[in-house]
JSON list of C-alpha atoms in Angstrom, two decimals:
[
{"chain": "A", "resi": 238, "resn": "UNK", "atom": "CA", "xyz": [-16.47, -84.76, 18.20]},
{"chain": "A", "resi": 239, "resn": "UNK", "atom": "CA", "xyz": [-16.97, -85.77, 14.66]},
{"chain": "A", "resi": 240, "resn": "UNK", "atom": "CA", "xyz": [-13.86, -85.70, 12.54]},
{"chain": "A", "resi": 241, "resn": "UNK", "atom": "CA", "xyz": [-14.18, -84.44, 8.81]},
{"chain": "A", "resi": 242, "resn": "UNK", "atom": "CA", "xyz": [-11.58, -85.58, 6.59]},
{"chain": "A", "resi": 243, "resn": "UNK", "atom": "CA", "xyz": [-11.13, -84.12, 2.98]},
{"chain": "A", "resi": 244, "resn": "UNK", "atom": "CA", "xyz": [-9.30, -85.40, 0.10]},
{"chain": "A", "resi": 245, "resn": "UNK", "atom": "CA", "xyz": [-7.28, -84.33, -1.58]},
{"chain": "A", "resi": 246, "resn": "UNK", "atom": "CA", "xyz": [-5.71, -81.64, 0.56]},
{"chain": "A", "resi": 247, "resn": "UNK", "atom": "CA", "xyz": [-4.64, -79.73, -2.55]},
{"chain": "A", "resi": 248, "resn": "UNK", "atom": "CA", "xyz": [-4.64, -80.45, -6.29]},
{"chain": "A", "resi": 249, "resn": "UNK", "atom": "CA", "xyz": [-4.23, -78.61, -9.57]},
{"chain": "A", "resi": 250, "resn": "UNK", "atom": "CA", "xyz": [-6.87, -78.32, -12.43]},
{"chain": "A", "resi": 251, "resn": "UNK", "atom": "CA", "xyz": [-7.54, -76.46, -15.43]},
{"chain": "A", "resi": 252, "resn": "UNK", "atom": "CA", "xyz": [-10.26, -74.15, -16.43]},
{"chain": "A", "resi": 253, "resn": "UNK", "atom": "CA", "xyz": [-13.18, -76.48, -18.21]},
{"chain": "A", "resi": 254, "resn": "UNK", "atom": "CA", "xyz": [-12.21, -79.70, -16.00]},
{"chain": "A", "resi": 255, "resn": "UNK", "atom": "CA", "xyz": [-14.67, -81.55, -13.92]},
{"chain": "A", "resi": 256, "resn": "UNK", "atom": "CA", "xyz": [-13.15, -81.88, -10.37]},
{"chain": "A", "resi": 257, "resn": "UNK", "atom": "CA", "xyz": [-14.49, -83.79, -7.45]},
{"chain": "A", "resi": 258, "resn": "UNK", "atom": "CA", "xyz": [-13.54, -83.18, -3.72]},
{"chain": "A", "resi": 259, "resn": "UNK", "atom": "CA", "xyz": [-14.41, -86.05, -1.11]},
{"chain": "A", "resi": 260, "resn": "UNK", "atom": "CA", "xyz": [-15.23, -85.47, 2.40]},
{"chain": "A", "resi": 261, "resn": "UNK", "atom": "CA", "xyz": [-15.68, -88.19, 4.82]},
{"chain": "A", "resi": 262, "resn": "UNK", "atom": "CA", "xyz": [-16.98, -88.31, 8.22]},
{"chain": "A", "resi": 263, "resn": "UNK", "atom": "CA", "xyz": [-15.81, -90.30, 11.36]},
{"chain": "A", "resi": 264, "resn": "UNK", "atom": "CA", "xyz": [-19.21, -91.37, 11.94]},
{"chain": "A", "resi": 265, "resn": "UNK", "atom": "CA", "xyz": [-22.57, -91.37, 10.03]},
{"chain": "A", "resi": 266, "resn": "UNK", "atom": "CA", "xyz": [-24.10, -87.84, 9.79]},
{"chain": "A", "resi": 267, "resn": "UNK", "atom": "CA", "xyz": [-27.13, -88.62, 7.56]},
{"chain": "A", "resi": 268, "resn": "UNK", "atom": "CA", "xyz": [-27.22, -85.65, 5.17]},
{"chain": "A", "resi": 269, "resn": "UNK", "atom": "CA", "xyz": [-26.16, -82.83, 7.60]},
{"chain": "A", "resi": 270, "resn": "UNK", "atom": "CA", "xyz": [-23.39, -81.64, 5.53]},
{"chain": "A", "resi": 271, "resn": "UNK", "atom": "CA", "xyz": [-22.49, -78.13, 3.93]},
{"chain": "A", "resi": 272, "resn": "UNK", "atom": "CA", "xyz": [-19.88, -77.01, 1.78]},
{"chain": "A", "resi": 273, "resn": "UNK", "atom": "CA", "xyz": [-18.13, -73.60, 1.70]},
{"chain": "A", "resi": 274, "resn": "UNK", "atom": "CA", "xyz": [-15.73, -71.83, -0.85]},
{"chain": "A", "resi": 275, "resn": "UNK", "atom": "CA", "xyz": [-13.23, -69.54, 0.43]},
{"chain": "A", "resi": 276, "resn": "UNK", "atom": "CA", "xyz": [-11.13, -67.25, -1.69]},
{"chain": "A", "resi": 277, "resn": "UNK", "atom": "CA", "xyz": [-7.78, -65.52, -0.43]},
{"chain": "A", "resi": 278, "resn": "UNK", "atom": "CA", "xyz": [-8.82, -62.62, 2.03]},
{"chain": "A", "resi": 279, "resn": "UNK", "atom": "CA", "xyz": [-12.42, -63.20, 2.02]},
{"chain": "A", "resi": 280, "resn": "UNK", "atom": "CA", "xyz": [-14.98, -64.84, 4.19]},
{"chain": "A", "resi": 281, "resn": "UNK", "atom": "CA", "xyz": [-16.30, -68.36, 3.47]},
{"chain": "A", "resi": 282, "resn": "UNK", "atom": "CA", "xyz": [-19.51, -68.62, 1.12]},
{"chain": "A", "resi": 283, "resn": "UNK", "atom": "CA", "xyz": [-21.89, -71.33, 1.57]},
{"chain": "A", "resi": 284, "resn": "UNK", "atom": "CA", "xyz": [-22.29, -73.39, -1.53]},
{"chain": "A", "resi": 285, "resn": "UNK", "atom": "CA", "xyz": [-24.32, -76.39, -0.62]},
{"chain": "A", "resi": 286, "resn": "UNK", "atom": "CA", "xyz": [-26.41, -77.54, 2.30]},
{"chain": "A", "resi": 287, "resn": "UNK", "atom": "CA", "xyz": [-28.20, -80.91, 3.21]},
{"chain": "A", "resi": 288, "resn": "UNK", "atom": "CA", "xyz": [-25.35, -82.42, 1.19]},
{"chain": "A", "resi": 289, "resn": "UNK", "atom": "CA", "xyz": [-27.00, -81.73, -2.19]},
{"chain": "A", "resi": 290, "resn": "UNK", "atom": "CA", "xyz": [-29.09, -78.63, -2.05]},
{"chain": "A", "resi": 291, "resn": "UNK", "atom": "CA", "xyz": [-27.38, -75.41, -3.74]},
{"chain": "A", "resi": 292, "resn": "UNK", "atom": "CA", "xyz": [-27.65, -72.36, -1.99]},
{"chain": "A", "resi": 293, "resn": "UNK", "atom": "CA", "xyz": [-29.60, -69.54, -3.68]},
{"chain": "A", "resi": 294, "resn": "UNK", "atom": "CA", "xyz": [-27.27, -67.79, -6.17]},
{"chain": "A", "resi": 295, "resn": "UNK", "atom": "CA", "xyz": [-24.68, -70.34, -6.63]},
{"chain": "A", "resi": 296, "resn": "UNK", "atom": "CA", "xyz": [-23.99, -71.72, -10.10]},
{"chain": "A", "resi": 297, "resn": "UNK", "atom": "CA", "xyz": [-25.44, -74.86, -11.21]},
{"chain": "A", "resi": 298, "resn": "UNK", "atom": "CA", "xyz": [-22.26, -76.14, -12.34]},
{"chain": "A", "resi": 299, "resn": "UNK", "atom": "CA", "xyz": [-21.69, -76.98, -8.40]},
{"chain": "A", "resi": 300, "resn": "UNK", "atom": "CA", "xyz": [-23.25, -80.01, -6.94]},
{"chain": "A", "resi": 301, "resn": "UNK", "atom": "CA", "xyz": [-23.00, -82.18, -3.87]},
{"chain": "A", "resi": 302, "resn": "UNK", "atom": "CA", "xyz": [-23.83, -85.76, -3.00]},
{"chain": "A", "resi": 303, "resn": "UNK", "atom": "CA", "xyz": [-23.65, -88.47, -0.62]},
{"chain": "A", "resi": 304, "resn": "UNK", "atom": "CA", "xyz": [-25.09, -89.37, 2.85]},
{"chain": "A", "resi": 305, "resn": "UNK", "atom": "CA", "xyz": [-24.08, -91.19, 5.75]},
{"chain": "A", "resi": 306, "resn": "UNK", "atom": "CA", "xyz": [-20.13, -90.94, 6.08]},
{"chain": "A", "resi": 307, "resn": "UNK", "atom": "CA", "xyz": [-18.98, -90.29, 2.43]},
{"chain": "A", "resi": 308, "resn": "UNK", "atom": "CA", "xyz": [-19.71, -86.89, 0.31]},
{"chain": "A", "resi": 309, "resn": "UNK", "atom": "CA", "xyz": [-18.55, -85.41, -2.70]},
{"chain": "A", "resi": 310, "resn": "UNK", "atom": "CA", "xyz": [-18.55, -81.90, -4.30]},
{"chain": "A", "resi": 311, "resn": "UNK", "atom": "CA", "xyz": [-18.28, -81.67, -7.90]},
{"chain": "A", "resi": 312, "resn": "UNK", "atom": "CA", "xyz": [-17.67, -78.60, -10.17]},
{"chain": "A", "resi": 313, "resn": "UNK", "atom": "CA", "xyz": [-18.72, -79.70, -13.62]},
{"chain": "A", "resi": 314, "resn": "UNK", "atom": "CA", "xyz": [-16.73, -76.99, -15.73]},
{"chain": "A", "resi": 315, "resn": "UNK", "atom": "CA", "xyz": [-14.20, -75.20, -13.80]},
{"chain": "A", "resi": 316, "resn": "UNK", "atom": "CA", "xyz": [-14.31, -71.55, -14.42]},
{"chain": "A", "resi": 317, "resn": "UNK", "atom": "CA", "xyz": [-11.47, -69.10, -13.24]},
{"chain": "A", "resi": 318, "resn": "UNK", "atom": "CA", "xyz": [-13.33, -67.63, -10.28]},
{"chain": "A", "resi": 319, "resn": "UNK", "atom": "CA", "xyz": [-13.78, -71.22, -8.95]},
{"chain": "A", "resi": 320, "resn": "UNK", "atom": "CA", "xyz": [-9.99, -71.45, -7.75]},
{"chain": "A", "resi": 321, "resn": "UNK", "atom": "CA", "xyz": [-10.30, -71.53, -4.13]},
{"chain": "A", "resi": 322, "resn": "UNK", "atom": "CA", "xyz": [-10.23, -73.53, -0.73]},
{"chain": "A", "resi": 323, "resn": "UNK", "atom": "CA", "xyz": [-13.37, -75.66, -0.20]},
{"chain": "A", "resi": 324, "resn": "UNK", "atom": "CA", "xyz": [-14.43, -76.88, 3.01]},
{"chain": "A", "resi": 325, "resn": "UNK", "atom": "CA", "xyz": [-16.99, -79.31, 4.26]},
{"chain": "A", "resi": 326, "resn": "UNK", "atom": "CA", "xyz": [-18.81, -78.97, 7.77]},
{"chain": "A", "resi": 327, "resn": "UNK", "atom": "CA", "xyz": [-21.06, -81.45, 9.72]},
{"chain": "A", "resi": 328, "resn": "UNK", "atom": "CA", "xyz": [-23.78, -80.09, 11.50]},
{"chain": "A", "resi": 329, "resn": "UNK", "atom": "CA", "xyz": [-25.27, -83.52, 12.67]},
{"chain": "A", "resi": 330, "resn": "UNK", "atom": "CA", "xyz": [-23.61, -83.22, 16.26]},
{"chain": "A", "resi": 331, "resn": "UNK", "atom": "CA", "xyz": [-23.60, -80.27, 18.01]},
{"chain": "A", "resi": 332, "resn": "UNK", "atom": "CA", "xyz": [-21.65, -78.92, 19.89]},
{"chain": "A", "resi": 333, "resn": "UNK", "atom": "CA", "xyz": [-19.28, -78.79, 18.24]},
{"chain": "A", "resi": 334, "resn": "UNK", "atom": "CA", "xyz": [-19.95, -78.18, 14.63]},
{"chain": "A", "resi": 335, "resn": "UNK", "atom": "CA", "xyz": [-16.82, -79.45, 12.68]},
{"chain": "A", "resi": 336, "resn": "UNK", "atom": "CA", "xyz": [-15.00, -78.44, 9.54]},
{"chain": "A", "resi": 337, "resn": "UNK", "atom": "CA", "xyz": [-12.80, -80.55, 7.05]},
{"chain": "A", "resi": 338, "resn": "UNK", "atom": "CA", "xyz": [-9.25, -79.35, 6.96]},
{"chain": "A", "resi": 339, "resn": "UNK", "atom": "CA", "xyz": [-10.07, -77.74, 3.43]},
{"chain": "A", "resi": 340, "resn": "UNK", "atom": "CA", "xyz": [-9.07, -78.73, -0.26]},
{"chain": "A", "resi": 341, "resn": "UNK", "atom": "CA", "xyz": [-7.09, -75.99, -2.11]},
{"chain": "A", "resi": 342, "resn": "UNK", "atom": "CA", "xyz": [-7.99, -75.84, -5.62]},
{"chain": "A", "resi": 343, "resn": "UNK", "atom": "CA", "xyz": [-5.22, -74.24, -7.87]},
{"chain": "A", "resi": 344, "resn": "UNK", "atom": "CA", "xyz": [-4.68, -73.58, -11.37]},
{"chain": "A", "resi": 345, "resn": "UNK", "atom": "CA", "xyz": [-2.60, -75.95, -13.46]},
{"chain": "B", "resi": 202, "resn": "UNK", "atom": "CA", "xyz": [-28.93, -56.86, 2.19]},
{"chain": "B", "resi": 203, "resn": "UNK", "atom": "CA", "xyz": [-27.44, -58.96, 4.97]},
{"chain": "B", "resi": 204, "resn": "UNK", "atom": "CA", "xyz": [-24.43, -57.43, 6.72]},
{"chain": "B", "resi": 205, "resn": "UNK", "atom": "CA", "xyz": [-22.50, -58.70, 9.48]},
{"chain": "B", "resi": 206, "resn": "UNK", "atom": "CA", "xyz": [-19.70, -56.29, 10.89]},
{"chain": "B", "resi": 207, "resn": "UNK", "atom": "CA", "xyz": [-17.38, -57.61, 13.30]},
{"chain": "B", "resi": 208, "resn": "UNK", "atom": "CA", "xyz": [-15.19, -55.37, 15.74]},
{"chain": "B", "resi": 209, "resn": "UNK", "atom": "CA", "xyz": [-13.19, -55.55, 19.07]},
{"chain": "B", "resi": 210, "resn": "UNK", "atom": "CA", "xyz": [-10.36, -57.41, 17.79]},
{"chain": "B", "resi": 211, "resn": "UNK", "atom": "CA", "xyz": [-6.52, -56.50, 18.34]},
{"chain": "B", "resi": 212, "resn": "UNK", "atom": "CA", "xyz": [-3.38, -57.23, 20.30]},
{"chain": "B", "resi": 213, "resn": "UNK", "atom": "CA", "xyz": [-3.64, -58.61, 23.52]},
{"chain": "B", "resi": 214, "resn": "UNK", "atom": "CA", "xyz": [-1.30, -60.31, 25.98]},
{"chain": "B", "resi": 215, "resn": "UNK", "atom": "CA", "xyz": [-1.65, -63.93, 27.12]},
{"chain": "B", "resi": 216, "resn": "UNK", "atom": "CA", "xyz": [-4.04, -64.33, 29.95]},
{"chain": "B", "resi": 217, "resn": "UNK", "atom": "CA", "xyz": [-5.91, -60.94, 29.22]},
{"chain": "B", "resi": 218, "resn": "UNK", "atom": "CA", "xyz": [-9.54, -60.52, 28.02]},
{"chain": "B", "resi": 219, "resn": "UNK", "atom": "CA", "xyz": [-11.15, -59.20, 24.93]},
{"chain": "B", "resi": 220, "resn": "UNK", "atom": "CA", "xyz": [-14.76, -58.68, 23.70]},
{"chain": "B", "resi": 221, "resn": "UNK", "atom": "CA", "xyz": [-15.85, -58.91, 20.32]},
{"chain": "B", "resi": 222, "resn": "UNK", "atom": "CA", "xyz": [-18.90, -57.41, 18.71]},
{"chain": "B", "resi": 223, "resn": "UNK", "atom": "CA", "xyz": [-21.02, -58.29, 15.71]},
{"chain": "B", "resi": 224, "resn": "UNK", "atom": "CA", "xyz": [-23.51, -55.80, 14.38]},
{"chain": "B", "resi": 225, "resn": "UNK", "atom": "CA", "xyz": [-26.10, -57.41, 12.18]},
{"chain": "B", "resi": 226, "resn": "UNK", "atom": "CA", "xyz": [-28.48, -55.70, 9.80]},
{"chain": "B", "resi": 227, "resn": "UNK", "atom": "CA", "xyz": [-30.50, -56.78, 6.72]},
{"chain": "B", "resi": 228, "resn": "UNK", "atom": "CA", "xyz": [-32.53, -59.34, 8.35]},
{"chain": "B", "resi": 229, "resn": "UNK", "atom": "CA", "xyz": [-34.79, -59.99, 11.40]},
{"chain": "B", "resi": 230, "resn": "UNK", "atom": "CA", "xyz": [-31.93, -60.78, 13.82]},
{"chain": "B", "resi": 231, "resn": "UNK", "atom": "CA", "xyz": [-34.12, -62.09, 16.58]},
{"chain": "B", "resi": 232, "resn": "UNK", "atom": "CA", "xyz": [-35.17, -64.95, 14.11]},
{"chain": "B", "resi": 233, "resn": "UNK", "atom": "CA", "xyz": [-31.97, -66.60, 13.68]},
{"chain": "B", "resi": 234, "resn": "UNK", "atom": "CA", "xyz": [-29.22, -68.45, 15.76]},
{"chain": "B", "resi": 235, "resn": "UNK", "atom": "CA", "xyz": [-25.71, -66.90, 15.49]},
{"chain": "B", "resi": 236, "resn": "UNK", "atom": "CA", "xyz": [-22.38, -68.27, 15.58]},
{"chain": "B", "resi": 237, "resn": "UNK", "atom": "CA", "xyz": [-18.37, -67.32, 15.97]},
{"chain": "B", "resi": 238, "resn": "UNK", "atom": "CA", "xyz": [-16.00, -69.22, 13.62]},
{"chain": "B", "resi": 239, "resn": "UNK", "atom": "CA", "xyz": [-12.42, -68.57, 13.65]},
{"chain": "B", "resi": 240, "resn": "UNK", "atom": "CA", "xyz": [-9.39, -69.12, 11.44]},
{"chain": "B", "resi": 241, "resn": "UNK", "atom": "CA", "xyz": [-5.91, -69.04, 12.65]},
{"chain": "B", "resi": 242, "resn": "UNK", "atom": "CA", "xyz": [-3.53, -67.56, 10.25]},
{"chain": "B", "resi": 243, "resn": "UNK", "atom": "CA", "xyz": [-3.01, -69.97, 7.23]},
{"chain": "B", "resi": 244, "resn": "UNK", "atom": "CA", "xyz": [-5.23, -72.52, 8.71]},
{"chain": "B", "resi": 245, "resn": "UNK", "atom": "CA", "xyz": [-8.68, -73.85, 8.21]},
{"chain": "B", "resi": 246, "resn": "UNK", "atom": "CA", "xyz": [-11.97, -73.02, 9.85]},
{"chain": "B", "resi": 247, "resn": "UNK", "atom": "CA", "xyz": [-13.05, -73.86, 13.47]},
{"chain": "B", "resi": 248, "resn": "UNK", "atom": "CA", "xyz": [-16.46, -73.38, 14.76]},
{"chain": "B", "resi": 249, "resn": "UNK", "atom": "CA", "xyz": [-16.21, -71.66, 18.26]},
{"chain": "B", "resi": 250, "resn": "UNK", "atom": "CA", "xyz": [-19.61, -70.84, 19.65]},
{"chain": "B", "resi": 251, "resn": "UNK", "atom": "CA", "xyz": [-23.22, -70.67, 18.72]},
{"chain": "B", "resi": 252, "resn": "UNK", "atom": "CA", "xyz": [-26.31, -69.14, 20.37]},
{"chain": "B", "resi": 253, "resn": "UNK", "atom": "CA", "xyz": [-30.01, -69.69, 19.66]},
{"chain": "B", "resi": 254, "resn": "UNK", "atom": "CA", "xyz": [-32.37, -66.85, 18.80]},
{"chain": "B", "resi": 255, "resn": "UNK", "atom": "CA", "xyz": [-33.50, -66.42, 22.29]},
{"chain": "B", "resi": 256, "resn": "UNK", "atom": "CA", "xyz": [-30.15, -67.18, 24.06]},
{"chain": "B", "resi": 257, "resn": "UNK", "atom": "CA", "xyz": [-31.75, -70.50, 25.42]},
{"chain": "B", "resi": 258, "resn": "UNK", "atom": "CA", "xyz": [-29.37, -72.59, 23.77]},
{"chain": "B", "resi": 259, "resn": "UNK", "atom": "CA", "xyz": [-25.72, -72.10, 23.74]},
{"chain": "B", "resi": 260, "resn": "UNK", "atom": "CA", "xyz": [-22.67, -74.18, 22.59]},
{"chain": "B", "resi": 261, "resn": "UNK", "atom": "CA", "xyz": [-18.92, -73.90, 22.68]},
{"chain": "B", "resi": 262, "resn": "UNK", "atom": "CA", "xyz": [-15.87, -75.93, 21.21]},
{"chain": "B", "resi": 263, "resn": "UNK", "atom": "CA", "xyz": [-14.13, -77.61, 23.86]},
{"chain": "B", "resi": 264, "resn": "UNK", "atom": "CA", "xyz": [-11.03, -75.45, 23.11]},
{"chain": "B", "resi": 265, "resn": "UNK", "atom": "CA", "xyz": [-12.83, -72.50, 24.50]},
{"chain": "B", "resi": 266, "resn": "UNK", "atom": "CA", "xyz": [-15.19, -73.86, 27.06]},
{"chain": "B", "resi": 267, "resn": "UNK", "atom": "CA", "xyz": [-15.20, -72.09, 30.33]},
{"chain": "B", "resi": 268, "resn": "UNK", "atom": "CA", "xyz": [-12.99, -69.32, 28.87]},
{"chain": "B", "resi": 269, "resn": "UNK", "atom": "CA", "xyz": [-15.18, -67.79, 26.22]},
{"chain": "B", "resi": 270, "resn": "UNK", "atom": "CA", "xyz": [-18.90, -66.50, 26.48]},
{"chain": "B", "resi": 271, "resn": "UNK", "atom": "CA", "xyz": [-21.23, -65.86, 23.82]},
{"chain": "B", "resi": 272, "resn": "UNK", "atom": "CA", "xyz": [-24.27, -63.45, 24.10]},
{"chain": "B", "resi": 273, "resn": "UNK", "atom": "CA", "xyz": [-26.48, -61.62, 22.15]},
{"chain": "B", "resi": 274, "resn": "UNK", "atom": "CA", "xyz": [-28.60, -58.43, 22.34]},
{"chain": "B", "resi": 275, "resn": "UNK", "atom": "CA", "xyz": [-31.64, -58.70, 20.00]},
{"chain": "B", "resi": 276, "resn": "UNK", "atom": "CA", "xyz": [-32.53, -55.18, 20.78]},
{"chain": "B", "resi": 277, "resn": "UNK", "atom": "CA", "xyz": [-29.43, -53.99, 19.29]},
{"chain": "B", "resi": 278, "resn": "UNK", "atom": "CA", "xyz": [-29.02, -56.48, 16.72]},
{"chain": "B", "resi": 279, "resn": "UNK", "atom": "CA", "xyz": [-25.67, -57.44, 18.10]},
{"chain": "B", "resi": 280, "resn": "UNK", "atom": "CA", "xyz": [-23.72, -60.77, 18.82]},
{"chain": "B", "resi": 281, "resn": "UNK", "atom": "CA", "xyz": [-20.80, -60.83, 21.40]},
{"chain": "B", "resi": 282, "resn": "UNK", "atom": "CA", "xyz": [-18.00, -62.89, 22.33]},
{"chain": "B", "resi": 283, "resn": "UNK", "atom": "CA", "xyz": [-16.24, -62.33, 25.64]},
{"chain": "B", "resi": 284, "resn": "UNK", "atom": "CA", "xyz": [-12.99, -63.99, 25.58]},
{"chain": "B", "resi": 285, "resn": "UNK", "atom": "CA", "xyz": [-11.05, -64.53, 28.75]},
{"chain": "B", "resi": 286, "resn": "UNK", "atom": "CA", "xyz": [-7.62, -66.09, 29.72]},
{"chain": "B", "resi": 287, "resn": "UNK", "atom": "CA", "xyz": [-6.60, -65.66, 26.19]},
{"chain": "B", "resi": 288, "resn": "UNK", "atom": "CA", "xyz": [-3.69, -67.89, 24.79]},
{"chain": "B", "resi": 289, "resn": "UNK", "atom": "CA", "xyz": [-1.42, -67.84, 22.02]},
{"chain": "B", "resi": 290, "resn": "UNK", "atom": "CA", "xyz": [-3.59, -70.55, 20.12]},
{"chain": "B", "resi": 291, "resn": "UNK", "atom": "CA", "xyz": [-6.63, -68.05, 20.15]},
{"chain": "B", "resi": 292, "resn": "UNK", "atom": "CA", "xyz": [-4.79, -66.04, 17.68]},
{"chain": "B", "resi": 293, "resn": "UNK", "atom": "CA", "xyz": [-7.22, -65.87, 14.72]},
{"chain": "B", "resi": 294, "resn": "UNK", "atom": "CA", "xyz": [-9.58, -64.01, 12.52]},
{"chain": "B", "resi": 295, "resn": "UNK", "atom": "CA", "xyz": [-12.93, -64.32, 14.18]},
{"chain": "B", "resi": 296, "resn": "UNK", "atom": "CA", "xyz": [-15.91, -64.48, 11.93]},
{"chain": "B", "resi": 297, "resn": "UNK", "atom": "CA", "xyz": [-19.58, -63.84, 12.94]},
{"chain": "B", "resi": 298, "resn": "UNK", "atom": "CA", "xyz": [-22.03, -65.92, 10.98]},
{"chain": "B", "resi": 299, "resn": "UNK", "atom": "CA", "xyz": [-25.80, -66.26, 10.71]},
{"chain": "B", "resi": 300, "resn": "UNK", "atom": "CA", "xyz": [-27.42, -69.72, 10.82]},
{"chain": "B", "resi": 301, "resn": "UNK", "atom": "CA", "xyz": [-29.78, -70.48, 7.93]},
{"chain": "B", "resi": 302, "resn": "UNK", "atom": "CA", "xyz": [-32.57, -71.72, 9.99]},
{"chain": "B", "resi": 303, "resn": "UNK", "atom": "CA", "xyz": [-35.54, -69.55, 11.16]},
{"chain": "B", "resi": 304, "resn": "UNK", "atom": "CA", "xyz": [-36.34, -70.01, 14.94]},
{"chain": "B", "resi": 305, "resn": "UNK", "atom": "CA", "xyz": [-34.50, -73.53, 14.92]},
{"chain": "B", "resi": 306, "resn": "UNK", "atom": "CA", "xyz": [-30.70, -73.47, 14.41]},
{"chain": "B", "resi": 307, "resn": "UNK", "atom": "CA", "xyz": [-29.77, -75.65, 11.54]},
{"chain": "B", "resi": 308, "resn": "UNK", "atom": "CA", "xyz": [-25.91, -75.37, 11.70]},
{"chain": "B", "resi": 309, "resn": "UNK", "atom": "CA", "xyz": [-25.82, -73.93, 8.05]},
{"chain": "B", "resi": 310, "resn": "UNK", "atom": "CA", "xyz": [-23.84, -70.59, 7.96]},
{"chain": "B", "resi": 311, "resn": "UNK", "atom": "CA", "xyz": [-25.48, -68.53, 5.03]},
{"chain": "B", "resi": 312, "resn": "UNK", "atom": "CA", "xyz": [-23.95, -65.10, 5.76]},
{"chain": "B", "resi": 313, "resn": "UNK", "atom": "CA", "xyz": [-20.54, -64.23, 7.20]},
{"chain": "B", "resi": 314, "resn": "UNK", "atom": "CA", "xyz": [-18.86, -61.15, 8.21]},
{"chain": "B", "resi": 315, "resn": "UNK", "atom": "CA", "xyz": [-15.45, -60.20, 7.06]},
{"chain": "B", "resi": 316, "resn": "UNK", "atom": "CA", "xyz": [-13.86, -60.99, 10.43]},
{"chain": "B", "resi": 317, "resn": "UNK", "atom": "CA", "xyz": [-11.71, -59.27, 13.32]},
{"chain": "B", "resi": 318, "resn": "UNK", "atom": "CA", "xyz": [-8.47, -60.34, 13.84]},
{"chain": "B", "resi": 319, "resn": "UNK", "atom": "CA", "xyz": [-7.39, -61.36, 17.25]},
{"chain": "B", "resi": 320, "resn": "UNK", "atom": "CA", "xyz": [-3.36, -61.59, 18.25]},
{"chain": "B", "resi": 321, "resn": "UNK", "atom": "CA", "xyz": [-2.40, -62.99, 21.53]},
{"chain": "B", "resi": 322, "resn": "UNK", "atom": "CA", "xyz": [1.13, -62.22, 22.00]},
{"chain": "B", "resi": 323, "resn": "UNK", "atom": "CA", "xyz": [3.57, -60.82, 24.76]}
]
């Protein structure tokens, strides 16, 4: 199975900051990567698919980039509602689809 | 509005069985692949199983292969997960998730239910 590794596992930031989360695949996955946001007690929400395509309704301050093995999720100007846990997921190789371990973004 | 509502979770002893259901509405159910994804308490997401629109393609995580069976009833707009030989490590919130791709599964999960909790304990 393809292993997905996110960094950092957690970090603190302030409203208005620009933040970047990194996801690395254990082998090349082209652009078959999605990003999800999960808030406490809620189901995950799809933010980005195909590495850089914004899901309908997701604010434009979210962006994704990368291909092959290295990917990033960037939030250009953090809002209070963005504090959550973020997961990357590969869908290049099935089964199984695999997720990163998550990155918890907390308020500084 | 797309809605996915899971049910069937509960407390079960190790080695016993449980069947989860997911009732779908707000979209043409038989156009899309569907998946089960679980989350152990305080842990990350783990894809469990997926099924194509016509049940012709089915996949499982190694951790559940041979014990869990996914199925769907397109006439009832419902997805199921039969879980046998349950273990403590199967304890998790089980989410039903819709695939974003029409006819062909893409592996992108664009809608999720709120989950049903399965607790395996004696």
